[in-house]
Every structure is written in structure tokens, then in C-alpha cells.
mmCIF file of C-alpha atoms and ligand atoms in Angstrom:
data_model
loop_
_atom_site.group_PDB
_atom_site.id
_atom_site.type_symbol
_atom_site.label_atom_id
_atom_site.label_comp_id
_atom_site.label_asym_id
_atom_site.label_seq_id
_atom_site.Cartn_x
_atom_site.Cartn_y
_atom_site.Cartn_z
ATOM 1 C CA MET A 27 21.537 46.058 -26.737
ATOM 2 C CA GLN A 28 19.523 43.936 -29.146
ATOM 3 C CA LEU A 29 21.405 40.842 -28.002
ATOM 4 C CA LEU A 30 20.602 41.611 -24.363
ATOM 5 C CA THR A 31 16.908 42.012 -25.185
ATOM 6 C CA LEU A 32 16.964 38.696 -27.027
ATOM 7 C CA LEU A 33 18.702 36.964 -24.127
ATOM 8 C CA GLY A 34 16.207 38.469 -21.674
ATOM 9 C CA ALA A 35 13.277 37.308 -23.788
ATOM 10 C CA ALA A 36 14.766 33.812 -24.058
ATOM 11 C CA TRP A 37 15.254 33.688 -20.269
ATOM 12 C CA CYS A 38 11.639 34.776 -19.666
ATOM 13 C CA LEU A 39 10.434 32.110 -22.086
ATOM 14 C CA ALA A 40 12.506 29.442 -20.318
ATOM 15 C CA VAL A 41 11.144 30.518 -16.924
ATOM 16 C CA ALA A 42 7.571 30.473 -18.229
ATOM 17 C CA ALA A 43 8.082 27.022 -19.752
ATOM 18 C CA ILE A 44 9.489 25.587 -16.515
ATOM 19 C CA LEU A 45 6.723 27.124 -14.387
ATOM 20 C CA LEU A 46 4.066 25.875 -16.790
ATOM 21 C CA LEU A 47 5.511 22.385 -16.924
ATOM 22 C CA HIS A 48 5.581 22.031 -13.132
ATOM 23 C CA ARG A 49 2.560 24.180 -12.296
ATOM 24 C CA ARG A 50 0.546 21.429 -10.615
ATOM 25 C CA ALA A 51 3.305 20.489 -8.182
ATOM 26 C CA LEU A 52 4.152 24.151 -7.536
ATOM 27 C CA ILE A 53 0.530 24.990 -6.738
ATOM 28 C CA ALA A 54 0.111 21.880 -4.555
ATOM 29 C CA LEU A 55 3.213 22.844 -2.553
ATOM 30 C CA TRP A 56 1.876 26.369 -2.091
ATOM 31 C CA ARG A 57 -1.476 25.034 -0.875
ATOM 32 C CA GLU A 58 0.115 22.547 1.527
ATOM 33 C CA PRO A 59 -0.146 24.050 5.014
ATOM 34 C CA VAL A 60 3.014 25.378 6.687
ATOM 35 C CA MET A 61 3.314 24.556 10.384
ATOM 36 C CA ARG A 62 4.128 27.476 12.678
ATOM 37 C CA HIS A 63 6.077 25.271 15.096
ATOM 38 C CA PRO A 64 8.090 22.060 14.871
ATOM 39 C CA VAL A 65 5.615 19.203 15.466
ATOM 40 C CA LEU A 66 6.522 15.658 16.513
ATOM 41 C CA ILE A 67 4.082 12.741 16.692
ATOM 42 C CA VAL A 68 5.219 9.154 17.258
ATOM 43 C CA GLU A 69 2.656 6.862 15.658
ATOM 44 C CA SER A 70 2.581 3.307 16.914
ATOM 45 C CA ASP A 71 0.681 0.600 15.023
ATOM 46 C CA ASP A 72 -0.700 -2.869 15.656
ATOM 47 C CA TRP A 73 -1.775 -2.575 19.314
ATOM 48 C CA GLY A 74 -4.886 -4.343 20.561
ATOM 49 C CA ALA A 75 -5.905 -7.979 20.357
ATOM 50 C CA GLY A 76 -2.741 -10.003 20.957
ATOM 51 C CA PRO A 77 -0.159 -10.755 23.635
ATOM 52 C CA LEU A 78 -1.058 -9.667 27.185
ATOM 53 C CA GLU A 79 2.429 -8.168 27.566
ATOM 54 C CA GLN A 80 0.949 -5.143 25.759
ATOM 55 C CA ALA A 81 -0.753 -3.957 28.962
ATOM 56 C CA ALA A 82 2.544 -3.391 30.814
ATOM 57 C CA ALA A 83 4.147 -1.985 27.650
ATOM 58 C CA LEU A 84 1.379 0.624 27.229
ATOM 59 C CA ASP A 85 1.706 1.613 30.913
ATOM 60 C CA ALA A 86 5.478 1.989 30.529
ATOM 61 C CA ILE A 87 5.108 4.078 27.360
ATOM 62 C CA ALA A 88 2.598 6.393 29.083
ATOM 63 C CA ASP A 89 5.014 6.779 32.037
ATOM 64 C CA CYS A 90 7.827 7.647 29.615
ATOM 65 C CA LEU A 91 5.719 10.254 27.783
ATOM 66 C CA ALA A 92 4.568 11.820 31.061
ATOM 67 C CA ARG A 93 8.179 12.776 31.876
ATOM 68 C CA HIS A 94 8.362 15.254 28.968
ATOM 69 C CA HIS A 95 6.605 18.562 28.319
ATOM 70 C CA ASP A 96 6.597 21.075 25.490
ATOM 71 C CA SER A 97 6.677 24.857 26.004
ATOM 72 C CA GLN A 98 2.904 24.792 26.574
ATOM 73 C CA GLY A 99 3.270 22.193 29.343
ATOM 74 C CA ARG A 100 1.829 19.442 27.176
ATOM 75 C CA SER A 101 3.252 15.906 27.192
ATOM 76 C CA PRO A 102 3.832 13.995 23.961
ATOM 77 C CA VAL A 103 0.938 11.909 22.683
ATOM 78 C CA MET A 104 1.642 8.505 21.185
ATOM 79 C CA THR A 105 -1.018 7.510 18.688
ATOM 80 C CA VAL A 106 -1.904 3.824 18.884
ATOM 81 C CA ALA A 107 -3.473 2.234 15.804
ATOM 82 C CA LEU A 108 -5.694 -0.561 17.064
ATOM 83 C CA ILE A 109 -6.461 -4.083 15.898
ATOM 84 C CA LEU A 110 -9.823 -4.966 17.392
ATOM 85 C CA ALA A 111 -9.904 -8.761 17.172
ATOM 86 C CA LEU A 112 -8.027 -11.997 16.641
ATOM 87 C CA PRO A 113 -9.570 -15.108 15.092
ATOM 88 C CA GLU A 114 -10.391 -18.249 17.006
ATOM 89 C CA ALA A 115 -8.133 -21.217 16.316
ATOM 90 C CA ASN A 116 -8.627 -22.571 12.785
ATOM 91 C CA ALA A 117 -11.514 -20.188 12.101
ATOM 92 C CA ALA A 118 -10.344 -17.037 10.296
ATOM 93 C CA SER A 119 -13.773 -15.396 10.333
ATOM 94 C CA ARG A 120 -14.810 -16.228 13.917
ATOM 95 C CA LEU A 121 -13.368 -13.373 15.939
ATOM 96 C CA ARG A 122 -12.395 -12.827 19.571
ATOM 97 C CA ASP A 123 -12.937 -9.113 20.238
ATOM 98 C CA LEU A 124 -10.650 -6.921 22.287
ATOM 99 C CA ASP A 125 -13.408 -6.650 24.894
ATOM 100 C CA SER A 126 -13.459 -10.388 25.573
ATOM 101 C CA PRO A 127 -12.238 -11.170 29.133
ATOM 102 C CA GLU A 128 -8.911 -12.603 27.924
ATOM 103 C CA PHE A 129 -7.816 -9.134 26.690
ATOM 104 C CA ALA A 130 -9.213 -7.185 29.675
ATOM 105 C CA THR A 131 -5.813 -5.999 30.958
ATOM 106 C CA ILE A 132 -4.848 -4.639 27.521
ATOM 107 C CA LEU A 133 -8.106 -2.712 27.169
ATOM 108 C CA ALA A 134 -7.734 -1.355 30.724
ATOM 109 C CA ALA A 135 -4.184 -0.124 29.985
ATOM 110 C CA LEU A 136 -5.404 1.529 26.795
ATOM 111 C CA HIS A 137 -8.206 3.327 28.610
ATOM 112 C CA ALA A 138 -5.814 4.401 31.372
ATOM 113 C CA GLY A 139 -3.289 5.794 28.862
ATOM 114 C CA ILE A 140 -6.062 7.635 27.010
ATOM 115 C CA ALA A 141 -7.431 9.083 30.267
ATOM 116 C CA ARG A 142 -3.926 10.354 31.138
ATOM 117 C CA GLY A 143 -3.775 12.088 27.743
ATOM 118 C CA MET A 144 -0.687 10.109 26.693
ATOM 119 C CA LEU A 145 -2.268 7.679 24.224
ATOM 120 C CA ALA A 146 -4.525 8.647 21.325
ATOM 121 C CA PRO A 147 -6.387 5.682 19.808
ATOM 122 C CA GLN A 148 -6.776 5.326 16.033
ATOM 123 C CA LEU A 149 -8.458 2.682 13.915
ATOM 124 C CA HIS A 150 -6.128 0.196 12.213
ATOM 125 C CA GLY A 151 -8.661 -2.545 11.462
ATOM 126 C CA MET A 152 -10.960 -5.134 12.926
ATOM 127 C CA THR A 153 -8.210 -7.580 11.969
ATOM 128 C CA HIS A 154 -4.810 -7.068 10.328
ATOM 129 C CA PHE A 155 -5.935 -9.253 7.404
ATOM 130 C CA TRP A 156 -8.976 -9.975 5.253
ATOM 131 C CA PRO A 157 -10.465 -13.066 6.935
ATOM 132 C CA PRO A 158 -11.690 -14.903 3.778
ATOM 133 C CA ALA A 159 -8.255 -14.369 2.170
ATOM 134 C CA LEU A 160 -6.529 -15.740 5.263
ATOM 135 C CA ALA A 161 -8.810 -18.796 5.239
ATOM 136 C CA ARG A 162 -8.018 -19.438 1.558
ATOM 137 C CA ALA A 163 -4.290 -18.957 2.094
ATOM 138 C CA ALA A 164 -4.346 -21.397 5.032
ATOM 139 C CA LEU A 165 -5.576 -24.132 2.692
ATOM 140 C CA ALA A 166 -2.538 -23.751 0.422
ATOM 141 C CA GLN A 167 0.255 -22.476 2.707
ATOM 142 C CA PRO A 168 1.287 -24.644 5.691
ATOM 143 C CA GLN A 169 2.864 -21.716 7.599
ATOM 144 C CA VAL A 170 -0.425 -19.781 7.377
ATOM 145 C CA ALA A 171 -2.351 -22.866 8.546
ATOM 146 C CA ALA A 172 0.106 -23.173 11.463
ATOM 147 C CA TRP A 173 -0.443 -19.511 12.399
ATOM 148 C CA LEU A 174 -4.223 -19.956 12.240
ATOM 149 C CA ALA A 175 -4.015 -22.992 14.542
ATOM 150 C CA ALA A 176 -2.850 -20.672 17.355
ATOM 151 C CA PRO A 177 -3.455 -17.058 16.217
ATOM 152 C CA ASP A 178 -1.499 -14.459 18.159
ATOM 153 C CA LEU A 179 0.987 -12.063 16.549
ATOM 154 C CA THR A 180 -0.312 -10.921 13.171
ATOM 155 C CA GLU A 181 3.219 -9.625 12.535
ATOM 156 C CA GLN A 182 4.164 -13.257 11.877
ATOM 157 C CA LEU A 183 1.816 -13.638 8.903
ATOM 158 C CA PRO A 184 3.298 -13.307 5.399
ATOM 159 C CA SER A 185 3.397 -9.575 4.623
ATOM 160 C CA PRO A 186 0.878 -9.608 1.698
ATOM 161 C CA LEU A 187 -1.743 -11.287 3.903
ATOM 162 C CA GLN A 188 -1.367 -8.488 6.481
ATOM 163 C CA SER A 189 -3.021 -6.125 3.973
ATOM 164 C CA ARG A 190 -6.641 -5.998 5.108
ATOM 165 C CA TRP A 191 -8.256 -4.361 2.073
ATOM 166 C CA ILE A 192 -7.280 -6.803 -0.698
ATOM 167 C CA ASP A 193 -7.435 -10.543 -1.273
ATOM 168 C CA ALA A 194 -3.767 -11.580 -1.241
ATOM 169 C CA SER A 195 -4.426 -15.315 -0.880
ATOM 170 C CA GLN A 196 -2.887 -15.472 -4.352
ATOM 171 C CA LEU A 197 -0.482 -13.017 -5.975
ATOM 172 C CA PRO A 198 -0.897 -10.604 -7.584
ATOM 173 C CA SER A 199 -3.724 -9.665 -5.229
ATOM 174 C CA TRP A 200 -7.378 -9.159 -6.165
ATOM 175 C CA PRO A 201 -9.639 -6.249 -5.211
ATOM 176 C CA LEU A 202 -12.495 -6.931 -2.778
ATOM 177 C CA ASP A 203 -16.182 -6.708 -3.523
ATOM 178 C CA GLU A 204 -17.445 -3.159 -2.826
ATOM 179 C CA ALA A 205 -20.443 -4.223 -0.753
ATOM 180 C CA LEU A 206 -18.227 -6.422 1.443
ATOM 181 C CA VAL A 207 -15.827 -3.509 2.020
ATOM 182 C CA HIS A 208 -18.643 -1.182 3.076
ATOM 183 C CA ALA A 209 -20.068 -3.819 5.431
ATOM 184 C CA ALA A 210 -16.640 -4.551 6.953
ATOM 185 C CA VAL A 211 -15.888 -0.856 7.545
ATOM 186 C CA ALA A 212 -19.306 -0.323 9.158
ATOM 187 C CA GLU A 213 -18.686 -3.354 11.368
ATOM 188 C CA GLU A 214 -15.224 -2.273 12.521
ATOM 189 C CA VAL A 215 -16.288 1.332 13.144
ATOM 190 C CA ALA A 216 -19.175 0.043 15.298
ATOM 191 C CA ALA A 217 -16.796 -2.279 17.183
ATOM 192 C CA TYR A 218 -14.278 0.543 17.761
ATOM 193 C CA THR A 219 -17.057 2.846 18.996
ATOM 194 C CA HIS A 220 -18.215 0.166 21.416
ATOM 195 C CA LEU A 221 -14.680 -0.412 22.728
ATOM 196 C CA LEU A 222 -13.508 3.201 22.994
ATOM 197 C CA GLY A 223 -16.780 4.974 23.727
ATOM 198 C CA GLU A 224 -16.556 7.234 20.679
ATOM 199 C CA PRO A 225 -16.221 6.693 16.917
ATOM 200 C CA PRO A 226 -12.751 6.724 15.340
ATOM 201 C CA GLN A 227 -11.586 9.988 13.794
ATOM 202 C CA VAL A 228 -8.285 8.728 12.423
ATOM 203 C CA VAL A 229 -7.578 5.589 10.414
ATOM 204 C CA VAL A 230 -4.266 3.983 9.440
ATOM 205 C CA PRO A 231 -4.724 1.487 6.581
ATOM 206 C CA PRO A 232 -2.893 -1.767 7.426
ATOM 207 C CA THR A 233 0.358 -1.984 5.375
ATOM 208 C CA PHE A 234 -0.799 1.211 3.594
ATOM 209 C CA VAL A 235 -2.741 -0.773 1.009
ATOM 210 C CA TRP A 236 -6.268 0.532 0.443
ATOM 211 C CA THR A 237 -8.576 1.646 -2.367
ATOM 212 C CA ALA A 238 -10.978 4.427 -3.317
ATOM 213 C CA THR A 239 -13.815 2.102 -2.290
ATOM 214 C CA VAL A 240 -12.390 1.725 1.225
ATOM 215 C CA GLU A 241 -11.923 5.482 1.417
ATOM 216 C CA SER A 242 -15.594 6.045 0.495
ATOM 217 C CA ALA A 243 -16.653 3.597 3.216
ATOM 218 C CA TRP A 244 -14.480 5.425 5.778
ATOM 219 C CA ALA A 245 -15.982 8.747 4.660
ATOM 220 C CA ALA A 246 -19.500 7.327 5.088
ATOM 221 C CA ALA A 247 -18.492 6.251 8.608
ATOM 222 C CA GLY A 248 -17.433 9.830 9.454
ATOM 223 C CA MET A 249 -13.636 9.434 9.392
ATOM 224 C CA ARG A 250 -11.776 12.762 9.596
ATOM 225 C CA VAL A 251 -8.118 11.874 9.050
ATOM 226 C CA LEU A 252 -6.419 9.263 6.848
ATOM 227 C CA VAL A 253 -2.796 8.537 7.700
ATOM 228 C CA THR A 254 -0.885 7.728 4.494
ATOM 229 C CA PRO A 255 2.685 7.381 3.240
ATOM 230 C CA GLY A 256 1.913 10.069 0.619
ATOM 231 C CA ARG A 257 0.663 7.594 -1.993
ATOM 232 C CA ARG A 258 -2.117 5.066 -2.210
ATOM 233 C CA PHE A 259 -1.049 1.485 -2.900
ATOM 234 C CA THR A 260 -4.079 -0.471 -4.122
ATOM 235 C CA GLY A 261 -2.694 -4.014 -4.214
ATOM 236 C CA ARG A 262 0.257 -6.393 -4.053
ATOM 237 C CA ASP A 263 2.226 -7.375 -7.152
ATOM 238 C CA GLY A 264 3.280 -10.881 -8.169
ATOM 239 C CA THR A 265 6.199 -10.789 -5.733
ATOM 240 C CA GLY A 266 4.004 -9.583 -2.845
ATOM 241 C CA ARG A 267 5.265 -5.997 -2.790
ATOM 242 C CA PRO A 268 2.767 -3.116 -2.339
ATOM 243 C CA ALA A 269 1.864 -1.886 -5.832
ATOM 244 C CA GLY A 270 -0.771 -0.209 -7.977
ATOM 245 C CA ILE A 271 -0.242 3.397 -6.849
ATOM 246 C CA ASP A 272 -3.264 5.327 -8.161
ATOM 247 C CA LYS A 273 -2.966 8.547 -6.160
ATOM 248 C CA THR A 274 -0.454 10.731 -4.335
ATOM 249 C CA MET A 275 -1.307 13.120 -1.522
ATOM 250 C CA ARG A 276 0.115 15.859 0.696
ATOM 251 C CA ASN A 277 -0.642 16.949 4.262
ATOM 252 C CA GLY A 278 -4.018 18.618 4.588
ATOM 253 C CA GLU A 279 -5.265 17.578 1.150
ATOM 254 C CA SER A 280 -8.943 16.610 1.028
ATOM 255 C CA ALA A 281 -9.850 12.938 0.842
ATOM 256 C CA VAL A 282 -13.397 11.692 0.270
ATOM 257 C CA GLY A 283 -16.094 13.340 2.409
ATOM 258 C CA GLU A 284 -14.888 15.448 5.316
ATOM 259 C CA ALA A 285 -11.584 13.608 5.709
ATOM 260 C CA ILE A 286 -8.117 14.949 5.013
ATOM 261 C CA TYR A 287 -4.815 13.154 4.449
ATOM 262 C CA LEU A 288 -1.746 13.242 6.638
ATOM 263 C CA VAL A 289 1.628 12.052 5.386
ATOM 264 C CA ARG A 290 3.728 9.723 7.534
ATOM 265 C CA ASP A 291 6.928 8.743 5.782
ATOM 266 C CA ASP A 292 9.592 8.767 8.507
ATOM 267 C CA TYR A 293 10.384 5.908 10.862
ATOM 268 C CA PHE A 294 11.443 5.186 14.407
ATOM 269 C CA GLU A 295 11.795 1.430 14.741
ATOM 270 C CA PRO A 296 14.532 0.664 17.304
ATOM 271 C CA LEU A 297 14.251 -3.010 16.297
ATOM 272 C CA LEU A 298 15.449 -2.039 12.831
ATOM 273 C CA GLY A 299 18.354 -0.042 14.242
ATOM 274 C CA HIS A 300 16.702 3.401 14.103
ATOM 275 C CA THR A 301 18.288 5.616 16.737
ATOM 276 C CA PRO A 302 16.886 8.817 18.286
ATOM 277 C CA GLU A 303 19.445 10.680 16.146
ATOM 278 C CA HIS A 304 17.907 9.110 13.020
ATOM 279 C CA ALA A 305 14.478 10.366 14.137
ATOM 280 C CA LEU A 306 15.871 13.814 15.001
ATOM 281 C CA ALA A 307 17.264 14.125 11.481
ATOM 282 C CA ALA A 308 13.751 13.448 10.160
ATOM 283 C CA LEU A 309 12.345 16.099 12.532
ATOM 284 C CA ALA A 310 14.940 18.576 11.238
ATOM 285 C CA ARG A 311 14.062 17.843 7.592
ATOM 286 C CA LYS A 312 10.334 18.196 8.196
ATOM 287 C CA THR A 313 10.696 21.348 10.302
ATOM 288 C CA THR A 314 12.803 23.066 7.632
ATOM 289 C CA LEU A 315 9.976 22.423 5.165
ATOM 290 C CA GLY A 316 7.199 23.528 7.539
ATOM 291 C CA ARG A 317 5.811 20.006 7.821
ATOM 292 C CA PRO A 318 4.784 17.999 10.892
ATOM 293 C CA CYS A 319 7.072 15.055 11.639
ATOM 294 C CA LEU A 320 5.065 11.846 11.979
ATOM 295 C CA LEU A 321 7.278 8.929 12.955
ATOM 296 C CA GLU A 322 6.046 5.426 12.248
ATOM 297 C CA THR A 323 6.743 2.746 14.825
ATOM 298 C CA HIS A 324 5.142 -0.576 15.839
ATOM 299 C CA ARG A 325 4.249 -2.392 19.027
ATOM 300 C CA ASN A 326 6.814 -5.111 18.311
ATOM 301 C CA ASN A 327 9.610 -2.716 19.396
ATOM 302 C CA PHE A 328 8.083 -2.708 22.884
ATOM 303 C CA LEU A 329 7.179 -6.405 23.190
ATOM 304 C CA ALA A 330 9.632 -9.172 24.036
ATOM 305 C CA ALA A 331 7.065 -11.685 22.716
ATOM 306 C CA ALA A 332 7.357 -10.037 19.288
ATOM 307 C CA GLY A 333 11.166 -10.003 19.301
ATOM 308 C CA GLY A 334 11.556 -6.490 20.664
ATOM 309 C CA ASP A 335 13.727 -5.166 23.476
ATOM 310 C CA PRO A 336 11.243 -3.131 25.567
ATOM 311 C CA ASP A 337 13.872 -1.523 27.826
ATOM 312 C CA GLN A 338 16.038 -0.435 24.935
ATOM 313 C CA SER A 339 13.062 0.890 22.922
ATOM 314 C CA LEU A 340 11.728 2.848 25.912
ATOM 315 C CA ALA A 341 15.172 4.311 26.572
ATOM 316 C CA ALA A 342 15.406 5.327 22.900
ATOM 317 C CA LEU A 343 11.946 6.926 23.048
ATOM 318 C CA ASP A 344 12.904 8.815 26.196
ATOM 319 C CA ARG A 345 16.138 10.068 24.595
ATOM 320 C CA LEU A 346 14.294 11.082 21.437
ATOM 321 C CA TYR A 347 11.890 13.366 23.339
ATOM 322 C CA ARG A 348 14.640 14.772 25.551
ATOM 323 C CA ARG A 349 16.878 15.637 22.628
ATOM 324 C CA ALA A 350 14.010 16.916 20.475
ATOM 325 C CA LEU A 351 12.921 19.320 23.230
ATOM 326 C CA THR A 352 16.493 20.525 23.764
ATOM 327 C CA THR A 353 17.067 21.050 20.037
ATOM 328 C CA TYR A 354 13.665 22.696 19.436
ATOM 329 C CA PRO A 355 12.488 24.653 22.507
ATOM 330 C CA ASN A 356 9.370 25.613 20.492
ATOM 331 C CA LEU A 357 8.531 21.962 19.687
ATOM 332 C CA ARG A 358 4.820 21.146 20.044
ATOM 333 C CA PHE A 359 2.998 17.896 20.774
ATOM 334 C CA LEU A 360 -0.528 16.925 19.738
ATOM 335 C CA SER A 361 -2.447 13.959 18.347
ATOM 336 C CA CYS A 362 -3.184 13.263 14.665
ATOM 337 C CA ALA A 363 -6.882 13.973 15.247
ATOM 338 C CA GLU A 364 -5.955 17.416 16.630
ATOM 339 C CA LEU A 365 -3.435 18.033 13.853
ATOM 340 C CA GLY A 366 -6.052 17.064 11.260
ATOM 341 C CA ARG A 367 -8.521 19.519 12.766
ATOM 342 C CA ALA A 368 -5.932 22.320 12.834
ATOM 343 C CA LEU A 369 -5.074 21.774 9.159
ATOM 344 C CA LYS A 370 -8.702 21.423 8.071
ATOM 345 C CA ASP A 371 -9.657 24.661 9.887
ATOM 346 C CA ASN A 372 -6.468 26.459 8.820
ATOM 347 C CA ASP A 373 -6.091 27.242 12.530
ATOM 348 C CA PRO A 374 -3.772 30.286 12.874
ATOM 349 C CA ALA A 375 -2.466 28.897 16.180
ATOM 350 C CA TRP A 376 -0.868 26.039 14.223
ATOM 351 C CA VAL A 377 -0.828 26.986 10.546
ATOM 352 C CA GLU A 378 1.367 29.821 9.265
ATOM 353 C CA GLN A 379 -0.715 32.680 7.829
ATOM 354 C CA ASP A 380 2.107 35.142 7.029
ATOM 355 C CA ARG A 381 2.503 35.071 3.233
ATOM 356 C CA ARG A 382 6.177 36.007 3.195
ATOM 357 C CA ARG A 383 7.016 33.269 5.669
ATOM 358 C CA ARG A 384 4.941 30.791 3.652
ATOM 359 C CA PHE A 385 6.790 31.908 0.510
ATOM 360 C CA THR A 386 10.132 31.162 2.166
ATOM 361 C CA ILE A 387 8.999 27.649 3.053
ATOM 362 C CA TRP A 388 7.525 27.183 -0.432
ATOM 363 C CA LEU A 389 10.906 28.090 -1.939
ATOM 364 C CA ARG A 390 12.559 25.370 0.124
ATOM 365 C CA ARG A 391 9.895 22.883 -0.915
ATOM 366 C CA VAL A 392 10.100 23.636 -4.637
ATOM 367 C CA ALA A 393 13.911 23.527 -4.528
ATOM 368 C CA GLY A 394 13.490 19.894 -3.474
ATOM 369 C CA LEU A 395 11.303 18.977 -6.459
ATOM 370 C CA PRO A 396 13.755 16.806 -8.368
ATOM 371 C CA ARG A 397 13.416 18.125 -11.933
ATOM 372 C CA PHE A 398 12.054 21.588 -11.199
ATOM 373 C CA GLY A 399 14.728 22.335 -8.621
ATOM 374 C CA LYS A 400 17.536 21.374 -10.990
ATOM 375 C CA ALA A 401 16.151 23.331 -13.943
ATOM 376 C CA ALA A 402 15.289 26.393 -11.832
ATOM 377 C CA ARG A 403 18.809 26.455 -10.375
ATOM 378 C CA LEU A 404 20.347 26.048 -13.829
ATOM 379 C CA ILE A 405 18.660 29.147 -15.283
ATOM 380 C CA GLY A 406 19.138 31.163 -12.109
ATOM 381 C CA LEU A 407 15.451 31.274 -11.164
ATOM 382 C CA LEU A 408 15.860 29.786 -7.699
ATOM 383 C CA PRO A 409 18.778 32.031 -6.682
ATOM 384 C CA LEU A 410 16.684 34.998 -7.844
ATOM 385 C CA LEU A 411 13.619 33.884 -5.844
ATOM 386 C CA ASN A 412 15.816 33.249 -2.818
ATOM 387 C CA LEU A 413 16.480 36.994 -2.665
ATOM 388 C CA PHE A 414 12.889 37.211 -1.362
ATOM 389 C CA ASP A 415 13.558 34.621 1.355
ATOM 390 C CA ARG A 416 12.321 36.044 4.670
ATOM 391 C CA PRO A 417 13.307 33.833 7.564
ATOM 392 C CA ARG A 418 11.422 34.359 10.810
ATOM 393 C CA PRO A 419 13.383 36.851 12.926
HETATM 394 ZN ZN1 ZN B 6 -0.096 -2.618 11.055
#
């Protein structure tokens, strides 16, 4: 009897120690909203100033989306993260805006897709680089100078230079002056507002490299949603890779000001061999954990000029929506701005309020925490908690 009491006390101590050790992650996972329905958003970056082929590609994407409907009769929305300008030849800081006559067909296609409810614009950046850094790099790197002589596809720049919010003219990168960041954000928000008729609500940091300073500037400009990969890279290391993680985040967590974070860490890039089945597996993983599935893609999949195969990518997109709707009859479509609002307001139409159901999802989430899950299984804590699992009938 005494031995049993001792064993019981030891088990309780072990449980307490494990819970205490992982309390922050456990609490964060409990606070993270649980979606009531499977949610799928395909997020497409880099549209805007660039090849004119984008106009037809945007029309074709909108036509593809219009063929599908969720149980509420709503078509999928593709979010398009916009680049607002390209530089003039050999002048990194002299910009040709998206509303200059040469880009008129692209802007018209964007507006048409938005009016149809198929495209949801988001801010990516005035440019997909930091102009002074590009100018400096062009002096030392012939391939950058060649790009700047006839600027078109920013995808062709060396990856570190595509990070807008650092100076990657030399590696490792340097942070930017705070005042310059604030001025640049104010300028690009004003340009976006002029082009789209309303200020941006959602921003996608180019190459997912940004800093607390940039975030403060976005907050001051009224941004509501920051799309992230779940961690903030603040620079590029000596080899050019994104580095300097200073923060991690989960869906619905507060950023600076009124903004919240969304996490986008799944991909649908047909150019890289991602199939609809690959994307459906991501949707299944996210749905099991009560999370929205945000799939990252890029315009280059839909542009022959950028090495893509538009027909194949459109067919893959079509198959993805068809199969997703067949697999999940309760699948729901919305934009990131709408999702951000639903999470911020804890909207019961979208966010699970039932505590037992939330507990079930929380159990699945904590089981996936690498060290906690292993330890909790080892001492029998997870199997015990799973007895309280209450799947939705
Ligand atoms: Zn981009």
C-alpha cells in the first residue's frame, strides 16, 4: 500500500514537472484559436509591376476559382501579394509605379478579379528589394548590374537582395535605419491606397525577413494582419540564408498595434513539383489541428515568362479545389483579411467556442510538441488525457 502511495506521488511529481517545464507552449496552444471548419486559402505572392502576361494569368485564375463553391456558395479567394513598382533602367531608386500606362492591363485585371470577389489584394512591398541596397550591390555584382539595366522579374535577383527590409548588399546583412523604414512603409501604404482605393489590411513581408521596427511602422499605418511563417527572420547570414530569428508566433497572436499574426507554412508551387495531393495532405494536417490551411504559391507558377507552365498550374489549382471540396464537404473559403477579423473578434461563426471540442484539439496539438509529447506519452499522461477526447459527433 505504502509502495503504491509512493509511486502515485512520484507520478504526480513527474506530471507536475513536465507541465511546469512546458507551461508556456501548453498555454499558447490552448489560446490559439480552433477553427470550426476546414479552411483553405491559396496565397499567391509577387504580382504587380512586371511582365504584362500577368493580366491574362490573373483573368485565368479568377475564371478557375469561379468554377468552385463551398457549402455556403462562396468561391475560393486567392490572395495576391502586390509589388507596386519596378525601377527604371540603371536607377534602383527611380520607380515606375503599377499605375503607369505600361502596366495598365495588369492593374485592370487585378481590379476585375477583386470586383468578382476572386482576388484579395495584400501588400507585399513597394519593391521586392531595398533600393539603396540594390544600387550598392549593382556596383559590385555584374549579374545585379545586368538585371538593373533591364529590370523586370524580381525573382531573378539573388535571393538575399529580394529581402526588402534589410541591406543585403553585403553579407551578413545589415539592419536599416529606423526613420528610413518608417518613411518607406508610409510611402508604400500611400501608394497601395492610391492604386487599390483602400489601405492595405494584410501584409506579407518579402522573403519573410522583417524586424520589430518594420512591424511598428506597419502598425502605425493601420495594418491588421501580418502573414508569417511562424517565426520572424531579421536578416541574412554570411551565406545569404534567412537568419536572426528573434520571435515565434501562432495564428491569432497579437502583433504590434491592432494587428494579429497568421501562420503560412505550407506550399503549393507546381513549378517545384507540388501536386494537389501534396496540398491536400497539408489541408488534412491543419484541419486535424483546428488550424486554417494557408498555402504559399507565387506568380511564377502561372507565368511562362518566369519559367512557369500556366496551363499545368491552372489545372493543378482546379484539381486542388475539386478534390478539397469532395474530401471536406464543410470546407470554407475566405480571405486572410476576413480570417484575421474572425480570429481577432473570436467570431463564433468561425472560431470554436465549445470547451470540450477545443480540449480535444488542444490534446492533438500538445501531442505534437516534440519533447512534451514524448515525455507525456512515456509517463502515461497523454493516454490518460485522451480518455477525455470528445470528437464532434
Ligand atoms: Zn515575394
